[in-house]
XYZ file of C-alpha atoms in Angstrom:
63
model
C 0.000 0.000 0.000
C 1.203 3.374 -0.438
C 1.931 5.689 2.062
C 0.627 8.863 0.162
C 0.680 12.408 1.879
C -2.436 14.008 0.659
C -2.680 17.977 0.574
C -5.989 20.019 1.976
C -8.628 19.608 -1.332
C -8.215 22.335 -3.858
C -12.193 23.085 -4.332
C -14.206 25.481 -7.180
C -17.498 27.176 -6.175
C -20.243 24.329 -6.803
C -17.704 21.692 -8.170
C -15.783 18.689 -7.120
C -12.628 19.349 -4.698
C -8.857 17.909 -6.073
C -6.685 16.820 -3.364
C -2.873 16.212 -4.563
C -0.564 13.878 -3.104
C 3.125 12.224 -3.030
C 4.578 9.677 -1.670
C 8.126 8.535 -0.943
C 9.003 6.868 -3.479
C 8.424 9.777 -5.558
C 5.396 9.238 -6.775
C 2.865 11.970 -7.168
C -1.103 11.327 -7.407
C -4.426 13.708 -8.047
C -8.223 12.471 -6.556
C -11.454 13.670 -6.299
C -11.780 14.408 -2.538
C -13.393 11.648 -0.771
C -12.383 9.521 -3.432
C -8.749 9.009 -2.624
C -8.533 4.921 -3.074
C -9.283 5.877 -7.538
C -6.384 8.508 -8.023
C -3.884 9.194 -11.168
C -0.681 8.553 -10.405
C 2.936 9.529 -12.423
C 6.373 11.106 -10.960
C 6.690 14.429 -8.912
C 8.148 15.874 -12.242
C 5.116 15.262 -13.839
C 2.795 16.885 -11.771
C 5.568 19.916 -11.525
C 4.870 20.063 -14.990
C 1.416 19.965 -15.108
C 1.638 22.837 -12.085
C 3.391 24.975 -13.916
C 2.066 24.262 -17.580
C -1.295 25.102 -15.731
C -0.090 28.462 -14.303
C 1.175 29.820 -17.525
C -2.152 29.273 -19.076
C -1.727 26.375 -21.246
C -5.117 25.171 -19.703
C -6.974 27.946 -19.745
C -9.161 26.670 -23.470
C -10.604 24.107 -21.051
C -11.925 26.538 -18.660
């Protein structure tokens, strides 16, 4: 089992809450909050990525 450290949910007004995670082993994971046993899983890197990717606005078509 892994011994993942979540974070406090990151939560919109009226939508699901994200919680983010490592472990480690270097693992990093993202759940729904209160649904933390079905998470996606890759390396720290790859969530730094995604992080930063996110805060320059390369997401911002979805929103």
């Amino acid at each position: 089992m892994n011994d993942i450290a979540w974070e406090e949910p990151f939560c919109g007004e009226g939508a699901s809450c994200f919680r983010l995670g490592t472990d480690p082993q270097g693992n990093a994971y993202i759940a729904v909050a209160g649904a933390e046993d079905s998470y996606l899983t890759d390396s720290r890197e790859a969530l730094r990525s995604l992080i930063l990717g996110i805060k320059a606005g390369e997401a911002d078509h979805l929103l």
